[in-house]
Short mmCIF file of C-alpha atoms and ligand atoms in Angstrom, two decimals:
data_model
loop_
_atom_site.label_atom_id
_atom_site.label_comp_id
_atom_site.label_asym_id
_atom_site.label_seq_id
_atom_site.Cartn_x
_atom_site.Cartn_y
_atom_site.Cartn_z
CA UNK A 1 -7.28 10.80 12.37
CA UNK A 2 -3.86 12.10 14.33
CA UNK A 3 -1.16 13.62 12.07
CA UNK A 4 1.88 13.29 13.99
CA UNK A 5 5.39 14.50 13.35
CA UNK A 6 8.91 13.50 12.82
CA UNK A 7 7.90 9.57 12.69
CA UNK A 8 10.35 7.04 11.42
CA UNK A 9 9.63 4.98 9.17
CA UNK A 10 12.54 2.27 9.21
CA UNK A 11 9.66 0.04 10.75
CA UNK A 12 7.29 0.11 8.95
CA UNK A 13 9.34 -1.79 6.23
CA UNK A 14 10.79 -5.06 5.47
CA UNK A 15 13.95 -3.69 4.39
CA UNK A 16 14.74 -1.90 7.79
CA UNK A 17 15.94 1.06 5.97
CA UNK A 18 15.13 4.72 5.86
CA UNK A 19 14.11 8.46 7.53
CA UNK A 20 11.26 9.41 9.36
CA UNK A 21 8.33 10.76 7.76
CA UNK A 22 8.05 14.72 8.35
CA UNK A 23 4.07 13.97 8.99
CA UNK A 24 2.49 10.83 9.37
CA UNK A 25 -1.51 9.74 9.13
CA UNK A 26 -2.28 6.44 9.86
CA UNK A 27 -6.05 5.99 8.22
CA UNK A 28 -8.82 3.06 9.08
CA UNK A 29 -11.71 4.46 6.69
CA UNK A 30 -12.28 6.08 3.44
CA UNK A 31 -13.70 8.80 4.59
CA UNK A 32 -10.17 9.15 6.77
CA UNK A 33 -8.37 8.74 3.46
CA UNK A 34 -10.00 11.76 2.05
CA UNK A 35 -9.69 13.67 5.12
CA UNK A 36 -5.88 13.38 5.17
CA UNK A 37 -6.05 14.23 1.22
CA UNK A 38 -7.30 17.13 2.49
CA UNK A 39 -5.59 17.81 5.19
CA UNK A 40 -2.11 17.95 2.98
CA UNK A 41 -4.25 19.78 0.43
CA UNK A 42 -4.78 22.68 2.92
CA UNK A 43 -1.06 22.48 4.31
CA UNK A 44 0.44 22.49 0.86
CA UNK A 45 2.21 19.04 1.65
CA UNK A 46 3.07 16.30 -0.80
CA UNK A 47 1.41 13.05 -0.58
CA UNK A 48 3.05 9.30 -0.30
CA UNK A 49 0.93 6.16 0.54
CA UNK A 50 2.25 2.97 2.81
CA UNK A 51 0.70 -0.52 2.82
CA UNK A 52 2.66 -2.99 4.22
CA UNK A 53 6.00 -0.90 3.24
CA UNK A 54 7.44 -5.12 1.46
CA UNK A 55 7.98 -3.45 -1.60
CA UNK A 56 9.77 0.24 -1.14
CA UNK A 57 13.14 1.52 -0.29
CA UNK A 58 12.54 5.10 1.73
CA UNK A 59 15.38 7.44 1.84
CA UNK A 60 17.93 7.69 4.47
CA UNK A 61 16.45 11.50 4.69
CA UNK A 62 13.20 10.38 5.11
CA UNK A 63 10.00 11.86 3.27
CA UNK A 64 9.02 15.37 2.96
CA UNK A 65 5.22 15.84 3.27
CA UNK A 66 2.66 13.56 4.92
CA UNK A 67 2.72 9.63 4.50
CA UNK A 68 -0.64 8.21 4.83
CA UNK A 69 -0.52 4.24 6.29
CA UNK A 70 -3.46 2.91 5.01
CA UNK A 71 -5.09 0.32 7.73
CA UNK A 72 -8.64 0.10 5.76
CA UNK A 73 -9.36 -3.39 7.22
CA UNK A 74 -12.87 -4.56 6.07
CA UNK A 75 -13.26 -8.13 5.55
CA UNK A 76 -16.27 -9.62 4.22
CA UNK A 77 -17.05 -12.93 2.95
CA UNK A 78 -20.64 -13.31 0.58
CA UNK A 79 -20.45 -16.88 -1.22
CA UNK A 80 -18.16 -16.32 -3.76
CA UNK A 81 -17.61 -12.52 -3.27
CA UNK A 82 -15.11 -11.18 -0.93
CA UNK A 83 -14.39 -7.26 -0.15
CA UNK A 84 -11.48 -6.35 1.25
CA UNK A 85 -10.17 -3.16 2.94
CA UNK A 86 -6.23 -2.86 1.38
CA UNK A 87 -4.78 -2.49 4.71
CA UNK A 88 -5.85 -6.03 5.16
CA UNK A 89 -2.64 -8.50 4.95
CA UNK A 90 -2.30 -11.19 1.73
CA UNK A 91 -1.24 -14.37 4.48
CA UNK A 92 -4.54 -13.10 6.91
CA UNK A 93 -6.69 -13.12 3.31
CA UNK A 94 -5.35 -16.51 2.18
CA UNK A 95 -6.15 -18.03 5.69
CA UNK A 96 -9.83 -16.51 6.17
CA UNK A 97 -10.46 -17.66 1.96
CA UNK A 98 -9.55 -20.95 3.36
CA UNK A 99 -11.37 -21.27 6.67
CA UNK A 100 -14.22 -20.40 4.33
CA UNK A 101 -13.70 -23.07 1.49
CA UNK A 102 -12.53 -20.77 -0.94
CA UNK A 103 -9.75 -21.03 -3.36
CA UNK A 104 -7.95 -19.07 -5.89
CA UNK A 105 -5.55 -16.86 -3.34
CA UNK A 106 -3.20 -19.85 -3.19
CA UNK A 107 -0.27 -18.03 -5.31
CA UNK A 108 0.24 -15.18 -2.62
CA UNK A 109 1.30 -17.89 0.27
CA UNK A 110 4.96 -16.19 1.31
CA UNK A 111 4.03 -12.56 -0.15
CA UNK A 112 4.62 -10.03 2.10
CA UNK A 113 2.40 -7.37 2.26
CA UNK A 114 -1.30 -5.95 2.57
CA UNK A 115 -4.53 -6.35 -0.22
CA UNK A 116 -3.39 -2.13 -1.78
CA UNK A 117 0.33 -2.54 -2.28
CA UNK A 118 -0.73 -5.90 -4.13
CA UNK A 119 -3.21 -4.87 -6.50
CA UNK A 120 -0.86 -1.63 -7.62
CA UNK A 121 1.57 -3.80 -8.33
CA UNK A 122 -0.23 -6.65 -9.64
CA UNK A 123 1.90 -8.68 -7.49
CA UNK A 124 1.96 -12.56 -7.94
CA UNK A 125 3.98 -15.66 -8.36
CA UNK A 126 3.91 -19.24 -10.09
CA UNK A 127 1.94 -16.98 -13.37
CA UNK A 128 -0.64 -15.76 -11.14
CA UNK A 129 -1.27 -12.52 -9.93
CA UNK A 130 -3.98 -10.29 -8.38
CA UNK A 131 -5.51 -9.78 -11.88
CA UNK A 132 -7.25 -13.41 -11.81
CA UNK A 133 -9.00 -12.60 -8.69
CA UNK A 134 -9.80 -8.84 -8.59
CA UNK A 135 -13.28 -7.91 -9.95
CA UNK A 136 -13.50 -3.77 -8.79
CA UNK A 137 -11.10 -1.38 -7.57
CA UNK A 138 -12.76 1.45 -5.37
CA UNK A 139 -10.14 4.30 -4.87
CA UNK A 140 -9.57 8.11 -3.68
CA UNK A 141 -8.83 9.68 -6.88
CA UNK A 142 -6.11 13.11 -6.61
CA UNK A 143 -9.04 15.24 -5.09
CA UNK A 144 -9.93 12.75 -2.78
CA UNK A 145 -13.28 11.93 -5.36
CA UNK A 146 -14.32 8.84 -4.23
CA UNK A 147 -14.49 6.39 -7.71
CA UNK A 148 -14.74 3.04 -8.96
CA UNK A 149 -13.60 1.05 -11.90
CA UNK A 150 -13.78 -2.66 -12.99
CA UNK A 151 -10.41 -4.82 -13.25
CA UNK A 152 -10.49 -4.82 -16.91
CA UNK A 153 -10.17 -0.98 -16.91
CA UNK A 154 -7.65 -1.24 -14.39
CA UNK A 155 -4.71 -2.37 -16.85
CA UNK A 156 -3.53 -4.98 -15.51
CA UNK A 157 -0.12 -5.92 -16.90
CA UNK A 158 3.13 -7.78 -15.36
CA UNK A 159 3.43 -6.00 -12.03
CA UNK A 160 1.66 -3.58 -13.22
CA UNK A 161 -1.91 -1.85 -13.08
CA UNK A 162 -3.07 1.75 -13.93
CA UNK A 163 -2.48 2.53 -10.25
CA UNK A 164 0.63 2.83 -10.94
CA UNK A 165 0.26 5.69 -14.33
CA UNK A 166 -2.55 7.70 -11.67
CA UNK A 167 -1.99 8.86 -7.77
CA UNK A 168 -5.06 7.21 -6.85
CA UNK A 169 -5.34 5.52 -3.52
CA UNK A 170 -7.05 1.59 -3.31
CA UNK A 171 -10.02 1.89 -0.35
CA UNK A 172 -11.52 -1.38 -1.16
CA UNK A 173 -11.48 -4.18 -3.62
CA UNK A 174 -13.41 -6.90 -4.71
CA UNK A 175 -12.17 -10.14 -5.35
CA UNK A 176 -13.90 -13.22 -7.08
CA UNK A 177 -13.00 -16.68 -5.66
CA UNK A 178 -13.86 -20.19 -6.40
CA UNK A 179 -15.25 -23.21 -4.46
CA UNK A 180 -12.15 -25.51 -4.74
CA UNK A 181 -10.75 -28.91 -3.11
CA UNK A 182 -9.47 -27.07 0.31
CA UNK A 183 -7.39 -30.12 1.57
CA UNK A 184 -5.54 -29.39 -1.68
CA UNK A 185 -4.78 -26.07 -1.30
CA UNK A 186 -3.69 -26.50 1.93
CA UNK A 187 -1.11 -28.77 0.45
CA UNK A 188 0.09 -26.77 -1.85
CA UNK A 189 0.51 -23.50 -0.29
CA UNK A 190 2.39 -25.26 2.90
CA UNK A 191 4.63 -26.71 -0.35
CA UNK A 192 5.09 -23.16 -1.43
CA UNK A 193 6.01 -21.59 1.94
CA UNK A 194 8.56 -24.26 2.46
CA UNK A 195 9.85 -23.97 -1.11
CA UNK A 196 10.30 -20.24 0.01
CA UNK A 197 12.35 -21.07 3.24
CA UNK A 198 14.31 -23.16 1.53
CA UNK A 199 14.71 -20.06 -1.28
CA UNK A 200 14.83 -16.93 -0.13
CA UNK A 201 17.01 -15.09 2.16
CA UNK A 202 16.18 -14.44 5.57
CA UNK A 203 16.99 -11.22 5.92
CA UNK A 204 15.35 -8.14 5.78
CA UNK A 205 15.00 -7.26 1.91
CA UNK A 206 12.23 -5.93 -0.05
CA UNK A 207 11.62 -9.05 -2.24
CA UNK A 208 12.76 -8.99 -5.80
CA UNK A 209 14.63 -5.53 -6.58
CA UNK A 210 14.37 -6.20 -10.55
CA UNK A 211 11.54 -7.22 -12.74
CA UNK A 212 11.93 -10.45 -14.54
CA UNK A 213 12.55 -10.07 -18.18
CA UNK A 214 9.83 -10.85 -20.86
CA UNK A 215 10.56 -12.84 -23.60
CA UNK A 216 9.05 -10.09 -25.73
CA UNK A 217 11.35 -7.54 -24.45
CA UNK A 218 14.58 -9.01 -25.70
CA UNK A 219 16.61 -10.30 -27.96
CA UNK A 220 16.46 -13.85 -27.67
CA UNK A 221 18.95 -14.64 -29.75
CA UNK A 222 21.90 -12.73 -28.61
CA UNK A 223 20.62 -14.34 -25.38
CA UNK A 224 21.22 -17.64 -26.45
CA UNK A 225 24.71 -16.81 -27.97
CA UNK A 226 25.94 -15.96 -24.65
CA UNK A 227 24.93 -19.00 -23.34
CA UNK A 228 21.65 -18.44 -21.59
CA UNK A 229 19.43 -21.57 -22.15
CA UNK A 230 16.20 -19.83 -23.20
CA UNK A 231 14.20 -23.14 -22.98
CA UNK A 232 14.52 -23.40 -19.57
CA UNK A 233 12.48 -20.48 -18.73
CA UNK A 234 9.80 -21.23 -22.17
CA UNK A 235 7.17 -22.23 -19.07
CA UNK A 236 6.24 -18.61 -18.29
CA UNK A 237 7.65 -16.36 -21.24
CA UNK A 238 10.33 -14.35 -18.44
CA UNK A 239 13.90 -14.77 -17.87
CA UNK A 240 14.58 -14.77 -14.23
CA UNK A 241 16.54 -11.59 -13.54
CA UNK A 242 18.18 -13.28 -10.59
CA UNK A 243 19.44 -15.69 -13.75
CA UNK A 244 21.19 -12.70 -15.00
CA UNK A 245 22.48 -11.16 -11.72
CA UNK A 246 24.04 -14.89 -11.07
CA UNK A 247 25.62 -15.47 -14.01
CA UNK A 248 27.42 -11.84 -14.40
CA UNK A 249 28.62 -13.41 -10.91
CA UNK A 250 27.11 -10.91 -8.51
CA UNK A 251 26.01 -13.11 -5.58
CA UNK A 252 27.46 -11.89 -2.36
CA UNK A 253 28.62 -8.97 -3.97
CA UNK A 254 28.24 -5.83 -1.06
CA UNK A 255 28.21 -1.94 -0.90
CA UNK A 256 28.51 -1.41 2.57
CA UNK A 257 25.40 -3.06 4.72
CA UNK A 258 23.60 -3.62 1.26
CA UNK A 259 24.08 -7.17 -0.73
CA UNK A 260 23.00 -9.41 -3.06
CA UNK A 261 21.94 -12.24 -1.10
CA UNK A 262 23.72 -15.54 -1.79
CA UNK A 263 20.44 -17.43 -1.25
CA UNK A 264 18.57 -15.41 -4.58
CA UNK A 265 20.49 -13.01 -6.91
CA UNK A 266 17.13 -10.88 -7.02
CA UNK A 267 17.35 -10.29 -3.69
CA UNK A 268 19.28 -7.16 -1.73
CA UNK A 269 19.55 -7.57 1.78
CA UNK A 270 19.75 -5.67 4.40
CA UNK A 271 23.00 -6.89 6.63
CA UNK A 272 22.27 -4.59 9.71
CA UNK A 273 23.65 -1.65 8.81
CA UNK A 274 22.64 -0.63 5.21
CA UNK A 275 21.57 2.33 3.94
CA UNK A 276 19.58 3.60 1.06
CA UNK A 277 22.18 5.47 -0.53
CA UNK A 278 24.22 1.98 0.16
CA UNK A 279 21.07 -0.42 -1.71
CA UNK A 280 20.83 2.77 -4.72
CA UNK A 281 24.65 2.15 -5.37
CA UNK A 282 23.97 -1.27 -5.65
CA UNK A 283 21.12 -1.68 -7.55
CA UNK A 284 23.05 0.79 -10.11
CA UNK A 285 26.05 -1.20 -10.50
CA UNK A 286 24.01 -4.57 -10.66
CA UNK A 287 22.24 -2.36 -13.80
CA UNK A 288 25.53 -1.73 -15.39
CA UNK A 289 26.80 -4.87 -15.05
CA UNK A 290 23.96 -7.13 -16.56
CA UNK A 291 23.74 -4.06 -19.43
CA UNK A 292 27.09 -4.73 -20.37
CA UNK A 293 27.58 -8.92 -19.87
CA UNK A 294 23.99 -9.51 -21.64
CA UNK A 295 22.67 -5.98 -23.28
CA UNK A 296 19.44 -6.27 -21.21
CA UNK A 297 18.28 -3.38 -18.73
CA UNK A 298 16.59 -4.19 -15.92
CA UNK A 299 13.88 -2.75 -14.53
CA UNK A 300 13.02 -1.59 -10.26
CA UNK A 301 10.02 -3.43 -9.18
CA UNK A 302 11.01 -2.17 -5.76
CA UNK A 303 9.26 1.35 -5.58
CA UNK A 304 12.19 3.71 -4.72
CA UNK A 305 11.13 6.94 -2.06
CA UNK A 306 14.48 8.30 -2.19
C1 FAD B 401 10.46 -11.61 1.27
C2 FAD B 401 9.61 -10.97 0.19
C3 FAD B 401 9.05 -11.76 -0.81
C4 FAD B 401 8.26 -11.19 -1.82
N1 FAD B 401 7.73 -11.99 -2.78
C5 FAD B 401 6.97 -11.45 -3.76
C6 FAD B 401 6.38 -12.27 -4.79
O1 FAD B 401 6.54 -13.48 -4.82
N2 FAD B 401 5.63 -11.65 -5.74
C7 FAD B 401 5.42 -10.30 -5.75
O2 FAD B 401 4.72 -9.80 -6.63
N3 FAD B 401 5.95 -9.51 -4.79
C8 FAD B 401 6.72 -10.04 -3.81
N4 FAD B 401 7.26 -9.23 -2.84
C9 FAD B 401 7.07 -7.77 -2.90
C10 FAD B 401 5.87 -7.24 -2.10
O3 FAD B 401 5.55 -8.08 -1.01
C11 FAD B 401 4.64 -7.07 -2.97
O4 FAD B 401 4.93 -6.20 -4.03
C12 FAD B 401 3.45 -6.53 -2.16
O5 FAD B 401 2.30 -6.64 -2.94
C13 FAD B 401 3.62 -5.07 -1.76
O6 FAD B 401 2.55 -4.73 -0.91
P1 FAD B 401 2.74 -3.70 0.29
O7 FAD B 401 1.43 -3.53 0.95
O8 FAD B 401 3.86 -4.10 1.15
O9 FAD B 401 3.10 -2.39 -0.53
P2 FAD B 401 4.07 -1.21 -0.09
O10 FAD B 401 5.47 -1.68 -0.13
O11 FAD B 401 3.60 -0.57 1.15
O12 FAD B 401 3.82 -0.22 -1.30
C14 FAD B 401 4.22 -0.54 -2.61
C15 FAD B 401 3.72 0.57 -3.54
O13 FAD B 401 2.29 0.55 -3.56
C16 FAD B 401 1.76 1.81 -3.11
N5 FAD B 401 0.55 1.48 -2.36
C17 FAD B 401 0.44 0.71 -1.24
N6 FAD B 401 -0.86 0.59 -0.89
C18 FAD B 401 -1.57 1.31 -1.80
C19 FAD B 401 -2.97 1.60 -1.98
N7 FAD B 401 -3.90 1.10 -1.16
N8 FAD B 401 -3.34 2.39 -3.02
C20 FAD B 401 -2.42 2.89 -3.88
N9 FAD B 401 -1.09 2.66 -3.76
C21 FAD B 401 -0.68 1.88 -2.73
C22 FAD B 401 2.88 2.45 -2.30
O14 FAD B 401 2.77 3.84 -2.30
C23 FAD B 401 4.11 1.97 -3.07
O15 FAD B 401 4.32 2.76 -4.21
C24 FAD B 401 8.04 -9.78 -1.82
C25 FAD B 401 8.60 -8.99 -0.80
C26 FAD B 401 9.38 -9.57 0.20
C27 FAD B 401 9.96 -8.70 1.28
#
């Protein structure tokens, strides 16, 4: 493992945005993971983890302390079983489940991203999400204790998973697939992919900036009085927050190089030249302005470093 200084980090993300990392691990094993755990343990240096760096904004600054890239890239298939290192990317996964007759990974087709960054963030689409395929989690815990728990004691929520409550750092997973009709699921993730082109912006972004809103979470009515058709979204219990960004008439609005894309209201993009501070402005008034046209406050699910 090479610690090395000063390293930006703009690059290592889809949004194109952001400082260089003071130090910098990039880490293949476990055993790597705990030795840069202890490396920043001995030089008194903060910790921040990067997967595939589709879901984060990173300060224009950069980041104090040492960011550890986690490239753990074990792939192994055993019938049903698969275990996967989290530096391993969710399109790679889908195709190797595939070229070995297994379905069940057909919802991440278009998700950015590596196997870790995923299962924090129970990431999904289409009501699916790494919680109906994850069996075990095996993770560093804050001393670098190597642990494992079961995907039930994981807490698996709506983008959510105790990885998120704990600074505990994915090494491995195991996922539990099915034997399915292949030609099918070819099908239907080439019809997703497209259905994404057709979508989502092209440029760089970091996906969705806001959570969607659960039906639980709100009031429904006062919803409805202001002319938000509620049955529309009854399929999966959320309301779209790109429904809400639209309709308080944000698309296209800009702060400098930041904007909400024109394509999808959830979306920020990156026009060239944006910069944090630029997408933090943004993402504040968007807040204010849905809060005050429709009472609701969103929520990040883009993790902010800044
Ligand atoms: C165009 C586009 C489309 C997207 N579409 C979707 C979608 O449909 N559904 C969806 O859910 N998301 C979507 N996303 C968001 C993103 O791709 C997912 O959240 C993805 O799972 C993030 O994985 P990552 O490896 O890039 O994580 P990163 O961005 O690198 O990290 C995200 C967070 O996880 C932490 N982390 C990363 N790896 C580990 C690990 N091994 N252990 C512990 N913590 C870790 C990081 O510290 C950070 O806090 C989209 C993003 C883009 C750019």
């Amino acid at each position: 493992m090479t610690i090395e200084k000063n390293k930006s980090l703009k690059e290592y993300t889809t949004f194109k945005i952001g400082g260089p990392a003071e130090y910098f691990a990039e880490v293949k094993t476990a055993q790597e993971v705990q030795e840069a755990l202890q490396w920043a343990k001995d030089n008194q240096q903060s910790v921040k983890i990067l997967g595939g760096g589709s879901n984060m904004l990173i300060a224009d600054a950069g980041l104090k302390g040492l960011v550890i890239k986690l490239s753990l890239d074990k792939l192994e298939f055993d019938d049903l079983k698969v275990t996967v290192g989290p530096g391993i990317r969710l399109a790679y996964l889908l195709n190797k489940a595939l070229e070995s007759n297994l379905t069940g990974l057909e919802f991440v087709a278009g998700i950015p991203g590596t196997v870790g960054g995923a299962i924090r963030g129970n990431a999904g689409t289409y009501g699916l999400a790494m919680d109906s395929v994850v069996k075990k989690i095996k993770y560093a815990d804050e001393n670098g204790q190597l642990k494992e728990i079961t995907a039930t004691e994981a807490k698996f929520a709506y983008r959510h998973s105790i990885f998120k409550e704990n600074f505990w750092i994915i090494v491995e997973a195991e996922l539990e697939l099915a034997k399915g009709d292949i030609k099918v699921a070819r099908v239907l993730v080439n019809e997703r992919l497209k259905y994404r082109q057709d979508t989502q912006p092209n440029l760089p972004s970091a996906g969705c900036i806001f959570k969607n809103i659960l039906f639980e979470e709100v009031d429904l009515k006062k919803l409805a009085e202001k002319n938000i058709d509620i049955d529309k979204f009854s399929k999966f219990k959320k309301i779209p927050a790109a429904h809400l960004i639209e309709r308080a008439g944000l698309k296209g609005h800009a702060i400098g190089g930041a904007q909400v894309s024109d394509v999808h209201a959830n979306y920020i993009v990156n026009n060239g030249r944006a910069t944090a501070e630029q997408v933090i402005m943004l993402i504040s008034f968007i807040k204010q302005q849905v809060r005050d046209k429709y009472g609701v406050q969103l929520q990040e699910e883009v993790q902010l470093f800044v």
